[in-house]
Amino acid sequence: MIAQANITNNDNNSSVPFSTVLALDDILKIGPETNSEVIENAQGLGVLIAETSTANLLWYWDFGFIA
C-alpha cells in the first residue's frame, strides 16, 4: 500500500479501504524453489475505486519477460 485516503469510516470492513493505491514489484520464477530461474519481472499499480460492500479494484500490470 503506497497511499490511502485520510478517512475514519470503513463501513465495508475491508482491509483495503476506499481510495487506496497499491503497488506491485515482484519477480516470477519457474518454480517455488529459492534457486529457481527468474523468468520475468511483474510490476503494477492498483486503485480501490468503489466504496461498496463489494470491493472494485482497478489494476494495471506490466510483465517483462527476460527468459
mmCIF file of C-alpha atoms in Angstrom:
data_model
loop_
_atom_site.group_PDB
_atom_site.id
_atom_site.type_symbol
_atom_site.label_atom_id
_atom_site.label_comp_id
_atom_site.label_asym_id
_atom_site.label_seq_id
_atom_site.Cartn_x
_atom_site.Cartn_y
_atom_site.Cartn_z
ATOM 1 C CA MET A 1 0.000 0.000 0.000
ATOM 2 C CA ILE A 2 1.513 3.322 -1.039
ATOM 3 C CA ALA A 3 -1.319 5.803 -0.379
ATOM 4 C CA GLN A 4 -4.701 5.899 1.275
ATOM 5 C CA ALA A 5 -7.380 8.497 1.907
ATOM 6 C CA ASN A 6 -7.455 10.007 5.357
ATOM 7 C CA ILE A 7 -10.869 8.640 6.335
ATOM 8 C CA THR A 8 -12.030 7.370 9.710
ATOM 9 C CA ASN A 9 -15.003 5.369 8.416
ATOM 10 C CA ASN A 10 -14.643 1.951 6.792
ATOM 11 C CA ASP A 11 -18.257 0.703 6.583
ATOM 12 C CA ASN A 12 -17.424 -2.351 4.475
ATOM 13 C CA ASN A 13 -14.789 -3.569 6.988
ATOM 14 C CA SER A 14 -12.310 -4.081 4.181
ATOM 15 C CA SER A 15 -8.623 -4.483 4.938
ATOM 16 C CA VAL A 16 -8.053 -2.233 1.891
ATOM 17 C CA PRO A 17 -10.354 0.799 2.293
ATOM 18 C CA PHE A 18 -11.778 3.024 -0.462
ATOM 19 C CA SER A 19 -9.267 5.138 -2.429
ATOM 20 C CA THR A 20 -6.257 3.011 -1.548
ATOM 21 C CA VAL A 21 -3.381 2.967 -4.065
ATOM 22 C CA LEU A 22 -1.321 -0.219 -4.230
ATOM 23 C CA ALA A 23 1.952 -1.044 -5.978
ATOM 24 C CA LEU A 24 3.402 -4.390 -7.049
ATOM 25 C CA ASP A 25 7.011 -5.138 -7.905
ATOM 26 C CA ASP A 26 7.876 -8.816 -7.871
ATOM 27 C CA ILE A 27 9.941 -11.392 -9.701
ATOM 28 C CA LEU A 28 8.371 -14.533 -11.124
ATOM 29 C CA LYS A 29 10.263 -17.811 -11.214
ATOM 30 C CA ILE A 30 9.838 -21.159 -12.942
ATOM 31 C CA GLY A 31 9.266 -22.930 -9.622
ATOM 32 C CA PRO A 32 8.823 -22.301 -5.896
ATOM 33 C CA GLU A 33 12.423 -23.097 -5.004
ATOM 34 C CA THR A 34 14.622 -20.146 -3.999
ATOM 35 C CA ASN A 35 17.201 -21.092 -6.646
ATOM 36 C CA SER A 36 14.639 -21.367 -9.495
ATOM 37 C CA GLU A 37 15.354 -19.417 -12.661
ATOM 38 C CA VAL A 38 13.812 -15.929 -12.765
ATOM 39 C CA ILE A 39 11.733 -15.630 -15.955
ATOM 40 C CA GLU A 40 10.087 -12.228 -15.568
ATOM 41 C CA ASN A 41 9.579 -9.118 -13.517
ATOM 42 C CA ALA A 42 5.979 -8.162 -12.731
ATOM 43 C CA GLN A 43 5.098 -4.585 -11.827
ATOM 44 C CA GLY A 44 1.787 -2.854 -11.430
ATOM 45 C CA LEU A 45 -0.468 -0.314 -9.792
ATOM 46 C CA GLY A 46 -3.904 -0.778 -8.322
ATOM 47 C CA VAL A 47 -6.606 1.580 -7.044
ATOM 48 C CA LEU A 48 -9.658 0.645 -5.000
ATOM 49 C CA ILE A 49 -12.306 2.590 -6.914
ATOM 50 C CA ALA A 50 -15.656 1.860 -5.220
ATOM 51 C CA GLU A 51 -16.912 2.179 -1.676
ATOM 52 C CA THR A 52 -19.482 -0.623 -1.580
ATOM 53 C CA SER A 53 -19.859 -3.980 0.109
ATOM 54 C CA THR A 54 -18.158 -5.411 -2.986
ATOM 55 C CA ALA A 55 -14.669 -4.036 -3.492
ATOM 56 C CA ASN A 56 -13.828 -2.916 -7.020
ATOM 57 C CA LEU A 57 -10.175 -2.758 -7.856
ATOM 58 C CA LEU A 58 -8.592 -1.330 -10.987
ATOM 59 C CA TRP A 59 -5.210 -2.959 -11.746
ATOM 60 C CA TYR A 60 -2.525 -2.145 -14.260
ATOM 61 C CA TRP A 61 0.052 -4.904 -14.754
ATOM 62 C CA ASP A 62 3.288 -4.892 -16.710
ATOM 63 C CA PHE A 63 5.072 -8.194 -17.303
ATOM 64 C CA GLY A 64 8.646 -8.030 -18.518
ATOM 65 C CA PHE A 65 9.787 -11.489 -19.613
ATOM 66 C CA ILE A 66 13.547 -11.928 -19.506
ATOM 67 C CA ALA A 67 13.767 -15.623 -20.365
#
